[in-house]
N, CA, C and O atoms as a Tinker XYZ file with bonds, in Angstrom:
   396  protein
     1  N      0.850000   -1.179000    0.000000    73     2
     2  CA     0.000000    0.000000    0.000000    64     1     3
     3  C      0.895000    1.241000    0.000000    63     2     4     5
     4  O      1.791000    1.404000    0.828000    81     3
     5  N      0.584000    2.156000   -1.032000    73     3     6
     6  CA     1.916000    3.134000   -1.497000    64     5     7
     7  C      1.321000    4.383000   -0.416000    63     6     8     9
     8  O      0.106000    4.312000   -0.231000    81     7
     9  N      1.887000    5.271000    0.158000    73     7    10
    10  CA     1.445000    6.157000    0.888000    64     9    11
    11  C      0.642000    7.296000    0.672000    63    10    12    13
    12  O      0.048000    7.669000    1.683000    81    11
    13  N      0.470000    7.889000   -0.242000    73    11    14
    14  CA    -0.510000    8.462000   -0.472000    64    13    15
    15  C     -2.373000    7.556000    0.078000    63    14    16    17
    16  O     -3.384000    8.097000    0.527000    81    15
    17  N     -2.067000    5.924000   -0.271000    73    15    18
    18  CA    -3.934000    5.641000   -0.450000    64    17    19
    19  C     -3.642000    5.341000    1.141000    63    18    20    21
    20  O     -4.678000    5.085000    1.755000    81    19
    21  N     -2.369000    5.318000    1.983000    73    19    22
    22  CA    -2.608000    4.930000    3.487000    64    21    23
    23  C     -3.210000    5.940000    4.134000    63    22    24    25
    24  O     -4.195000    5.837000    4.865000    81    23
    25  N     -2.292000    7.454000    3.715000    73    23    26
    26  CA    -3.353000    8.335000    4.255000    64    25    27
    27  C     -4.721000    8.832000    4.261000    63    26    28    29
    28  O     -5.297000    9.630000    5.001000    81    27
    29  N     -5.235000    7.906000    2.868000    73    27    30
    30  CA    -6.784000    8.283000    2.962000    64    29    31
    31  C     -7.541000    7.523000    3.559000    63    30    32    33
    32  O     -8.587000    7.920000    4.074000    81    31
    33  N     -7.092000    6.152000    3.595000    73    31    34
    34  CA    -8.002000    5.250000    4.072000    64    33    35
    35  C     -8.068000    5.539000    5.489000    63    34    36    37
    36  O     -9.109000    5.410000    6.132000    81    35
    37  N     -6.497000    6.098000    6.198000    73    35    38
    38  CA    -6.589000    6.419000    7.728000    64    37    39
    39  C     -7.665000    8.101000    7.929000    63    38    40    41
    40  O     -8.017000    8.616000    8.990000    81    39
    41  N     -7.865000    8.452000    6.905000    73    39    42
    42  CA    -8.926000   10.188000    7.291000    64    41    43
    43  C    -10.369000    9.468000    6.947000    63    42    44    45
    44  O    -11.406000    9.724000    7.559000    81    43
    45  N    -10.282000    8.731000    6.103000    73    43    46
    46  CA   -12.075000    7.894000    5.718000    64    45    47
    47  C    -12.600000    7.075000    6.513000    63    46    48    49
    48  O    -13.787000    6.774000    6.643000    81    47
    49  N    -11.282000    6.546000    7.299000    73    47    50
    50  CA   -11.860000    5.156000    8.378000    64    49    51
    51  C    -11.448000    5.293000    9.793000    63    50    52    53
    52  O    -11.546000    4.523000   10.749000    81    51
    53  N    -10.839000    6.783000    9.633000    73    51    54
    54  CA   -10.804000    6.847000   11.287000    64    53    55
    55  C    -11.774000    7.714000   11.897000    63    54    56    57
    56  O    -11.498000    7.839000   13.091000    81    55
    57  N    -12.855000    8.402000   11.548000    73    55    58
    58  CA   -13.942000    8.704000   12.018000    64    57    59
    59  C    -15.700000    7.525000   12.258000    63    58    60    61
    60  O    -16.718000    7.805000   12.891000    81    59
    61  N    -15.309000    6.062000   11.318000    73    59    62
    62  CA   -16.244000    5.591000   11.405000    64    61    63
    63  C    -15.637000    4.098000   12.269000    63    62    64    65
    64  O    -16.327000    3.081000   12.187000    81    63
    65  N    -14.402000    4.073000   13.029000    73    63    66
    66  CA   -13.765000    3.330000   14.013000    64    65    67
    67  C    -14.211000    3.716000   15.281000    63    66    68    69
    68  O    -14.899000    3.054000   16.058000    81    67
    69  N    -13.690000    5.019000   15.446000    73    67    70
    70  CA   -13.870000    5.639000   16.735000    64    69    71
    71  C    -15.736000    5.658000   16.982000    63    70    72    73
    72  O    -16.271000    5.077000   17.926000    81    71
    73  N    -16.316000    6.257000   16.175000    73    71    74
    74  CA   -17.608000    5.907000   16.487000    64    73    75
    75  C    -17.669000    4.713000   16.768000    63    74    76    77
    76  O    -17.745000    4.843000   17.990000    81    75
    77  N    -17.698000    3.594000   16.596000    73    75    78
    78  CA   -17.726000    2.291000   16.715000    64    77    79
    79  C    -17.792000    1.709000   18.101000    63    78    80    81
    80  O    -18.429000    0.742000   18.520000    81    79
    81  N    -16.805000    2.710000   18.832000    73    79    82
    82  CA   -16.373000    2.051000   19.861000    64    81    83
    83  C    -17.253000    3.151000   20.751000    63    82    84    85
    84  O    -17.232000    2.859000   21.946000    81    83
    85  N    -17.989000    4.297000   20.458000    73    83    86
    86  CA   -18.181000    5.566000   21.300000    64    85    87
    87  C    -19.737000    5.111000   20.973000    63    86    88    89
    88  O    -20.182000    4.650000   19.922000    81    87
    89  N    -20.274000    5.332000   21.952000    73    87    90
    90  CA   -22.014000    5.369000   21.459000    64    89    91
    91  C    -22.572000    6.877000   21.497000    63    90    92    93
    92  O    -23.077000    7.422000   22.479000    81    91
    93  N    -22.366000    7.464000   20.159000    73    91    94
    94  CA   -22.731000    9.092000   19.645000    64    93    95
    95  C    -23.983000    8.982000   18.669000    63    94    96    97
    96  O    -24.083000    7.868000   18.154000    81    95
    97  N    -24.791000    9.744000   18.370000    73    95    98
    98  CA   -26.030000    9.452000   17.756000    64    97    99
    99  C    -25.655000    9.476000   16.540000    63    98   100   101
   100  O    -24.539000    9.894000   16.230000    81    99
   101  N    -26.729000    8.928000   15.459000    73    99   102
   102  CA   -26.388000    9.203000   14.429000    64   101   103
   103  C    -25.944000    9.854000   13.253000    63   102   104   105
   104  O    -25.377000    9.406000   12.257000    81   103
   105  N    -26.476000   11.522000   13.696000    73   103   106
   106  CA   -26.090000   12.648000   13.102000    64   105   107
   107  C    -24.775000   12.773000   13.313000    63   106   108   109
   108  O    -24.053000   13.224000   12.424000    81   107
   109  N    -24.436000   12.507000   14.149000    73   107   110
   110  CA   -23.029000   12.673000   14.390000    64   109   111
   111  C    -22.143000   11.801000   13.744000    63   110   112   113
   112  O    -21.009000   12.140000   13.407000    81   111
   113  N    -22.676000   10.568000   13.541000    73   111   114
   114  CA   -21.427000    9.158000   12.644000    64   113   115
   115  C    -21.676000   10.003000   11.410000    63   114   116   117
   116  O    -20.644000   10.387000   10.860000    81   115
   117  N    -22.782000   10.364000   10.873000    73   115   118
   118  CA   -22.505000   10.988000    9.296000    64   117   119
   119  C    -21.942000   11.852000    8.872000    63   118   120   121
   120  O    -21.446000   11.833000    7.745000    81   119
   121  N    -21.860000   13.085000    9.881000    73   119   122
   122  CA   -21.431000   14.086000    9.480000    64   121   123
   123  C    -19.866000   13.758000    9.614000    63   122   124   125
   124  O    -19.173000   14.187000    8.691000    81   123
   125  N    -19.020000   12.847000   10.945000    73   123   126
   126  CA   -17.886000   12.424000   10.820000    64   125   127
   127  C    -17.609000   11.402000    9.683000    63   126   128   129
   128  O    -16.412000   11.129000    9.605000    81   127
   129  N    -18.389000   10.775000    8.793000    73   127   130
   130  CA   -18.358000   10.149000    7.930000    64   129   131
   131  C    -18.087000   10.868000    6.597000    63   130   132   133
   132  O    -17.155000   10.795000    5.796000    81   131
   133  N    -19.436000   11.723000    6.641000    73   131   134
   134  CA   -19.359000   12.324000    5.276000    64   133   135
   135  C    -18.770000   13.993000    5.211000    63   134   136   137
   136  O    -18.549000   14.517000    4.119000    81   135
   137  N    -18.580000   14.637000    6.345000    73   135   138
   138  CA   -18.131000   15.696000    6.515000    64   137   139
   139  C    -16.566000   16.091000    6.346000    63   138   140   141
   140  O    -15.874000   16.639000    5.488000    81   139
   141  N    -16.350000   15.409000    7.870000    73   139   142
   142  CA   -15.256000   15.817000    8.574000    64   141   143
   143  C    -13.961000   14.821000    7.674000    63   142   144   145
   144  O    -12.967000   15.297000    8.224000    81   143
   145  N    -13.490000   13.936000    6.825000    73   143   146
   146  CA   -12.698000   14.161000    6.212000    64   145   147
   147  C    -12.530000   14.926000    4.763000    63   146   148   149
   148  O    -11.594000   14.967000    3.965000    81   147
   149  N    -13.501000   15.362000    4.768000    73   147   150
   150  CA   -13.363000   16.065000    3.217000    64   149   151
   151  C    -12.974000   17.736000    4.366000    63   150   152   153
   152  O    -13.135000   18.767000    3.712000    81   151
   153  N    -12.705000   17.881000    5.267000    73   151   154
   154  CA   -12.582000   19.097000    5.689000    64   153   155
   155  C    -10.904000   19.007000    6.042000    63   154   156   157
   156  O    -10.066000   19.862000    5.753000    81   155
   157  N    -10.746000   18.120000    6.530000    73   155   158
   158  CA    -9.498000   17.421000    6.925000    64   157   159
   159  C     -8.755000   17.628000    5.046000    63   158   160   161
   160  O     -7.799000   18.335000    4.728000    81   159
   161  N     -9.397000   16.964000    4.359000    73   159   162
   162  CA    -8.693000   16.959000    2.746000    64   161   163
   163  C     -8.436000   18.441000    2.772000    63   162   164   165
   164  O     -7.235000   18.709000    2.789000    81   163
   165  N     -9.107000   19.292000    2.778000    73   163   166
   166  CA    -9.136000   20.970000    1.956000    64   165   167
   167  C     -8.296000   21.250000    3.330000    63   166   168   169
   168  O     -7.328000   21.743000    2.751000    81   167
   169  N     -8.066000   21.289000    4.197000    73   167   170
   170  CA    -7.120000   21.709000    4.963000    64   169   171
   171  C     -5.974000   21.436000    5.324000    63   170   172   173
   172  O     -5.301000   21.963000    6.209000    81   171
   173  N     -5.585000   20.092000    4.220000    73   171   174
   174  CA    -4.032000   19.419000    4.512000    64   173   175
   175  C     -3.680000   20.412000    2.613000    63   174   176   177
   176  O     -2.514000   20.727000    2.378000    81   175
   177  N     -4.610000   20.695000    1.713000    73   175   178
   178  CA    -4.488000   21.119000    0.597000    64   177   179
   179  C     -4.156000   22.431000    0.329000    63   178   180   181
   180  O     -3.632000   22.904000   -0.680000    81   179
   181  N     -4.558000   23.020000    1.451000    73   179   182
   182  CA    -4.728000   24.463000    2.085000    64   181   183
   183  C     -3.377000   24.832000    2.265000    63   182   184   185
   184  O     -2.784000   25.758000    1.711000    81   183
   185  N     -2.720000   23.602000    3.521000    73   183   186
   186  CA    -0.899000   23.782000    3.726000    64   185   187
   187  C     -0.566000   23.514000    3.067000    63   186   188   189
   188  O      0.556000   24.018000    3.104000    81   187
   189  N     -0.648000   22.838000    2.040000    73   187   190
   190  CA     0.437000   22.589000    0.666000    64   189   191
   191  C      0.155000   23.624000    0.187000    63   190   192   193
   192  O      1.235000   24.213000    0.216000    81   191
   193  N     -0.905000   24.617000   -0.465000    73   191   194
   194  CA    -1.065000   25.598000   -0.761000    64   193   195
   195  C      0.123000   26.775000   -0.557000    63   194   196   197
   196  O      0.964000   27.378000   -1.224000    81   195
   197  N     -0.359000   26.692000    0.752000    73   195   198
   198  CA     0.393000   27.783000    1.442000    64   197   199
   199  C      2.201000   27.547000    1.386000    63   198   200   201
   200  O      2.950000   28.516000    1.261000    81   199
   201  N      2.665000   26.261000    1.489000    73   199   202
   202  CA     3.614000   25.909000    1.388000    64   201   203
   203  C      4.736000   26.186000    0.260000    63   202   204   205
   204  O      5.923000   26.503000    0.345000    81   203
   205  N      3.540000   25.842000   -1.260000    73   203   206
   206  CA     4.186000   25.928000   -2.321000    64   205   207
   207  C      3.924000   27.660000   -2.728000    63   206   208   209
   208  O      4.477000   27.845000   -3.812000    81   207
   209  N      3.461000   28.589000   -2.368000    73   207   210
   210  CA     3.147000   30.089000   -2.270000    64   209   211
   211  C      4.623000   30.638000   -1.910000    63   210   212   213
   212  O      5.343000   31.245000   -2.703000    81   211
   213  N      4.947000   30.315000   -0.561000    73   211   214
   214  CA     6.067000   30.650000    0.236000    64   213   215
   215  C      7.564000   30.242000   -0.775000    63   214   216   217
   216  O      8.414000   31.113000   -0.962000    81   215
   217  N      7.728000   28.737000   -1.397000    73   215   218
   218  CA     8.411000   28.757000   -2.064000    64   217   219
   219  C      8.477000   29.660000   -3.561000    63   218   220   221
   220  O      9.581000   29.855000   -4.068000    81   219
   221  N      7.229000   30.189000   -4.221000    73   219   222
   222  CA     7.250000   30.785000   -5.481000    64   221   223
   223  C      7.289000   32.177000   -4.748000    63   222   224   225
   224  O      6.956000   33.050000   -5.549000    81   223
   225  N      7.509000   32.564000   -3.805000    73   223   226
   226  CA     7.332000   33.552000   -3.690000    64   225   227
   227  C      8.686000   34.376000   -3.145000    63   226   228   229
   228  O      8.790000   35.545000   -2.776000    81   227
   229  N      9.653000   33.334000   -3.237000    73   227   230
   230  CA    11.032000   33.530000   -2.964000    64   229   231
   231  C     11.453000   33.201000   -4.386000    63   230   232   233
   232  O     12.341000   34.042000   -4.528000    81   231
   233  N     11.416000   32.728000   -5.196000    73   231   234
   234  CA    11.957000   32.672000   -6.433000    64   233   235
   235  C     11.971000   33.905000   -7.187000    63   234   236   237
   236  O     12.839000   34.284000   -7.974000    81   235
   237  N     10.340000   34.785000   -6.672000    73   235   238
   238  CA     9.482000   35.493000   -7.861000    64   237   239
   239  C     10.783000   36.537000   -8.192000    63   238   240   241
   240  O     10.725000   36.993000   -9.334000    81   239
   241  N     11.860000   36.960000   -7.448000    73   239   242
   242  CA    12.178000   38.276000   -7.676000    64   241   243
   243  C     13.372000   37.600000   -8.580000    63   242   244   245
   244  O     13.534000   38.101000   -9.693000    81   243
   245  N     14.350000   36.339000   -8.145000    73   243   246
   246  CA    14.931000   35.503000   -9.453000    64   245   247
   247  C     14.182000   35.641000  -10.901000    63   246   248   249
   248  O     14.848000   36.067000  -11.844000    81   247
   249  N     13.058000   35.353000  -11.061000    73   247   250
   250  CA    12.386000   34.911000  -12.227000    64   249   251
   251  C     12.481000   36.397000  -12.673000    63   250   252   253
   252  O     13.182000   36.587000  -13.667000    81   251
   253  N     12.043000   37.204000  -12.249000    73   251   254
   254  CA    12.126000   38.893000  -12.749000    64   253   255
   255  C     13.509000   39.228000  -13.043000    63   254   256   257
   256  O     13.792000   39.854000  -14.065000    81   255
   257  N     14.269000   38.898000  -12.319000    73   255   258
   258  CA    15.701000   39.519000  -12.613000    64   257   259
   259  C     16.211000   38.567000  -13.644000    63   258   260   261
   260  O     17.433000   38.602000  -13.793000    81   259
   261  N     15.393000   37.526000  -14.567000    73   259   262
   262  CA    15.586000   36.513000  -15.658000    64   261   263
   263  C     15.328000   37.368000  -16.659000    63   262   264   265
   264  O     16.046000   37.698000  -17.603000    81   263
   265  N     13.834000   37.819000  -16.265000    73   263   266
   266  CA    13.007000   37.956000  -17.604000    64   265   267
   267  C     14.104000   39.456000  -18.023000    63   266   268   269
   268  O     14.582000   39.830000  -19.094000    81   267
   269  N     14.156000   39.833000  -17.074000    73   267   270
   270  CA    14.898000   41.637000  -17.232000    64   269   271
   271  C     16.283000   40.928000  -17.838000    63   270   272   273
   272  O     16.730000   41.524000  -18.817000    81   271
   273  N     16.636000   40.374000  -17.637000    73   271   274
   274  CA    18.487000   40.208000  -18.134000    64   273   275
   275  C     18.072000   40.096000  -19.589000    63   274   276   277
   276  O     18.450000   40.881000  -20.459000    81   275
   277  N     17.199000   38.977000  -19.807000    73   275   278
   278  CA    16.673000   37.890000  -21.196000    64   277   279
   279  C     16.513000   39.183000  -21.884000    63   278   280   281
   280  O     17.233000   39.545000  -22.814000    81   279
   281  N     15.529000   39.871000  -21.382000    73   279   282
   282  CA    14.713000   41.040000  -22.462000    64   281   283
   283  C     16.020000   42.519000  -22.756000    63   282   284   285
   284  O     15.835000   43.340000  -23.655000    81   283
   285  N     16.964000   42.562000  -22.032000    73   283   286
   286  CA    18.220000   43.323000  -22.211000    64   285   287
   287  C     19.327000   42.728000  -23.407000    63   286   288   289
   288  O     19.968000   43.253000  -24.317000    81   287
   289  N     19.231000   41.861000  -23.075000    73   287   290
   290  CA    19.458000   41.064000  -24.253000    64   289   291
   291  C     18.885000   40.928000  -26.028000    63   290   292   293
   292  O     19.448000   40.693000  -27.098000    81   291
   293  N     17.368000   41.246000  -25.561000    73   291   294
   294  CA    17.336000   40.670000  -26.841000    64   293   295
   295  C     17.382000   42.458000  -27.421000    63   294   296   297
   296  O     17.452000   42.819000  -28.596000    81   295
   297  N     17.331000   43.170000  -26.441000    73   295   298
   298  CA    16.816000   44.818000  -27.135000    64   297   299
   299  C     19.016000   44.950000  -27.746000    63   298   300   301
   300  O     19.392000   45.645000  -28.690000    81   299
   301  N     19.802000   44.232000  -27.012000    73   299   302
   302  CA    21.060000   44.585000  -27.228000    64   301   303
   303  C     21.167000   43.586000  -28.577000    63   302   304   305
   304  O     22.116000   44.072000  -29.191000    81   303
   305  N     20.853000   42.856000  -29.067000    73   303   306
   306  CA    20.973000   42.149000  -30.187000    64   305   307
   307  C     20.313000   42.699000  -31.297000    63   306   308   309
   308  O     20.826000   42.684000  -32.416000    81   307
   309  N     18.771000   43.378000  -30.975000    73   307   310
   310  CA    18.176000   44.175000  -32.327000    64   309   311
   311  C     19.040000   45.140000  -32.517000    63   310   312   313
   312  O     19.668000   45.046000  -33.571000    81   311
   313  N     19.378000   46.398000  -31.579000    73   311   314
   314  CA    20.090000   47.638000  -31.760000    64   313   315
   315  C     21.737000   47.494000  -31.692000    63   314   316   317
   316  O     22.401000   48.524000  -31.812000    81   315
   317  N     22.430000   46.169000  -31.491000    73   315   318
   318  CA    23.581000   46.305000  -31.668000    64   317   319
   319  C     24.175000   45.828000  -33.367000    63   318   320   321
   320  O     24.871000   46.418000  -34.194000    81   319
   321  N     23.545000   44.568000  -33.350000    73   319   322
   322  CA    24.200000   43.723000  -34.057000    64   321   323
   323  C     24.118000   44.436000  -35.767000    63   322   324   325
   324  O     22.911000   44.400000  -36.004000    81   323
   325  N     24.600000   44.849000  -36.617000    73   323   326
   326  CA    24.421000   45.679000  -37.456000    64   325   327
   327  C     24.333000   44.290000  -38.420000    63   326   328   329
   328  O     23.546000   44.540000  -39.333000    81   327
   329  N     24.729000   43.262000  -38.510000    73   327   330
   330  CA    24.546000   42.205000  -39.721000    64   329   331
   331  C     23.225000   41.569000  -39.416000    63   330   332   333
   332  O     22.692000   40.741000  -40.155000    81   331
   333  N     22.592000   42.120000  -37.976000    73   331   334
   334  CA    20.954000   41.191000  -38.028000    64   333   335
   335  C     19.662000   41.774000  -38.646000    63   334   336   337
   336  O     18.893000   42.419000  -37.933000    81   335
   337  N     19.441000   41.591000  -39.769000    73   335   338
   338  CA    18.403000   42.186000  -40.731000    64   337   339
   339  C     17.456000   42.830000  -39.667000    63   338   340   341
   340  O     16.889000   43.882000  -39.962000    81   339
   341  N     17.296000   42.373000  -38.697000    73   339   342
   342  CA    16.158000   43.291000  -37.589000    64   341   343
   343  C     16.793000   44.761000  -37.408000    63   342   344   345
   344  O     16.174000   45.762000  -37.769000    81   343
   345  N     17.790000   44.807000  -36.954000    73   343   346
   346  CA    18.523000   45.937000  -36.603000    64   345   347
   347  C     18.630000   47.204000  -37.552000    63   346   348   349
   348  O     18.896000   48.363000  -37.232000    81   347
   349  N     18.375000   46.718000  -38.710000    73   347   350
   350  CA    17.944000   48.000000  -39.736000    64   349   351
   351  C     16.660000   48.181000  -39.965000    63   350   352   353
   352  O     16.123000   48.871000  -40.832000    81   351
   353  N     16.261000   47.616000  -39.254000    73   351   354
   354  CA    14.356000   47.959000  -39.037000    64   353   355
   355  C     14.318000   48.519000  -38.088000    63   354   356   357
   356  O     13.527000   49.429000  -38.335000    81   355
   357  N     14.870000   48.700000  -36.390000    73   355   358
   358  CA    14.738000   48.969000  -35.332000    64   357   359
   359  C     15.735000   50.064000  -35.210000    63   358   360   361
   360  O     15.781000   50.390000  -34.024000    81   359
   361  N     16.593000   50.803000  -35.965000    73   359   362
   362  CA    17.503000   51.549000  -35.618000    64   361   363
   363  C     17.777000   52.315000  -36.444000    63   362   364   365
   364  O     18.477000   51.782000  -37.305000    81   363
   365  N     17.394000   54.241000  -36.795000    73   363   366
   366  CA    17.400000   54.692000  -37.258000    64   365   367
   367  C     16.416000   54.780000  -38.612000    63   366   368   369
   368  O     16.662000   55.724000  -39.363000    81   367
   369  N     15.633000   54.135000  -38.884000    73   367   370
   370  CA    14.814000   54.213000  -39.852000    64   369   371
   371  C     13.488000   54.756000  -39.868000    63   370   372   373
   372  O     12.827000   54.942000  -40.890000    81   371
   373  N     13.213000   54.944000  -38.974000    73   371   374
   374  CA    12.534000   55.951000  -38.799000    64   373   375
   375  C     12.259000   57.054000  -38.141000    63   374   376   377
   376  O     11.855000   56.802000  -37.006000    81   375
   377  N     12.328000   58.492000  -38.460000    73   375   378
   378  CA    12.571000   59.495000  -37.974000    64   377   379
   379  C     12.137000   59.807000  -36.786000    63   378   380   381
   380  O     12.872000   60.566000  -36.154000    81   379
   381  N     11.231000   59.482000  -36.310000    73   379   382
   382  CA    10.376000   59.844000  -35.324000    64   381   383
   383  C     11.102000   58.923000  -33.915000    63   382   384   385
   384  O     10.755000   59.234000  -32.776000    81   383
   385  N     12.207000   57.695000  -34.168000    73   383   386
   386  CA    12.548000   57.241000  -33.235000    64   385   387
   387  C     14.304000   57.994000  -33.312000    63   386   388   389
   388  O     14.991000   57.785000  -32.313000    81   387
   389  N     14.758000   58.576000  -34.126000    73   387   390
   390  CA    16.277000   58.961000  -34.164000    64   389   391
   391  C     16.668000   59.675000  -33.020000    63   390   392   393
   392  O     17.839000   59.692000  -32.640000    81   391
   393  N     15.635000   60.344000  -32.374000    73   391   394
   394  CA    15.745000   61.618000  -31.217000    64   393   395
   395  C     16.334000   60.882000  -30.327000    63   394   396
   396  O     16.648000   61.364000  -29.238000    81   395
């Protein structure tokens, strides 16, 4: 049994064990039946959430200082490179950008 299906079967079958042994009315076995691990699910989903947030959110200013290098780059390859057919489209050809 690979770990992921151990932990479900232990959030699906450990609310209808413990009843078992507890004499609680019935409203109560269902709602721990049909409720309370799907609340348990969205709140273990919630910390991974939050978890994987915290990690992208330390990268985010890496990924910006990517896109900014990448895009310096490509503006230094249109306006430098004088043999790249772009560069006589983007540089000096039209008056309104010569200023």
């Amino acid at each position: 049994m690979n770990y992921f299906c151990f932990h479900f079967l232990c959030i699906f079958l450990f609310p209808p064990i413990v009843n078992y042994f507890s004499n609680i009315s019935f409203l109560a076995l269902v709602t721990n039946i049909f409720i309370t691990p799907f609340l348990e699910i969205f709140l273990l989903f919630g910390f991974l959430l939050s978890f994987l947030m915290i990690i992208a959110g330390g990268f985010s200013q890496y990924i910006g200082q990517f896109i900014t290098h990448i895009t310096d780059f490509i503006v230094y390859v249109i306006n430098g490179w004088s043999l790249l057919p772009l560069s006589s489209v983007f540089s000096a050809k039209i008056p309104i950008f010569c200023v």
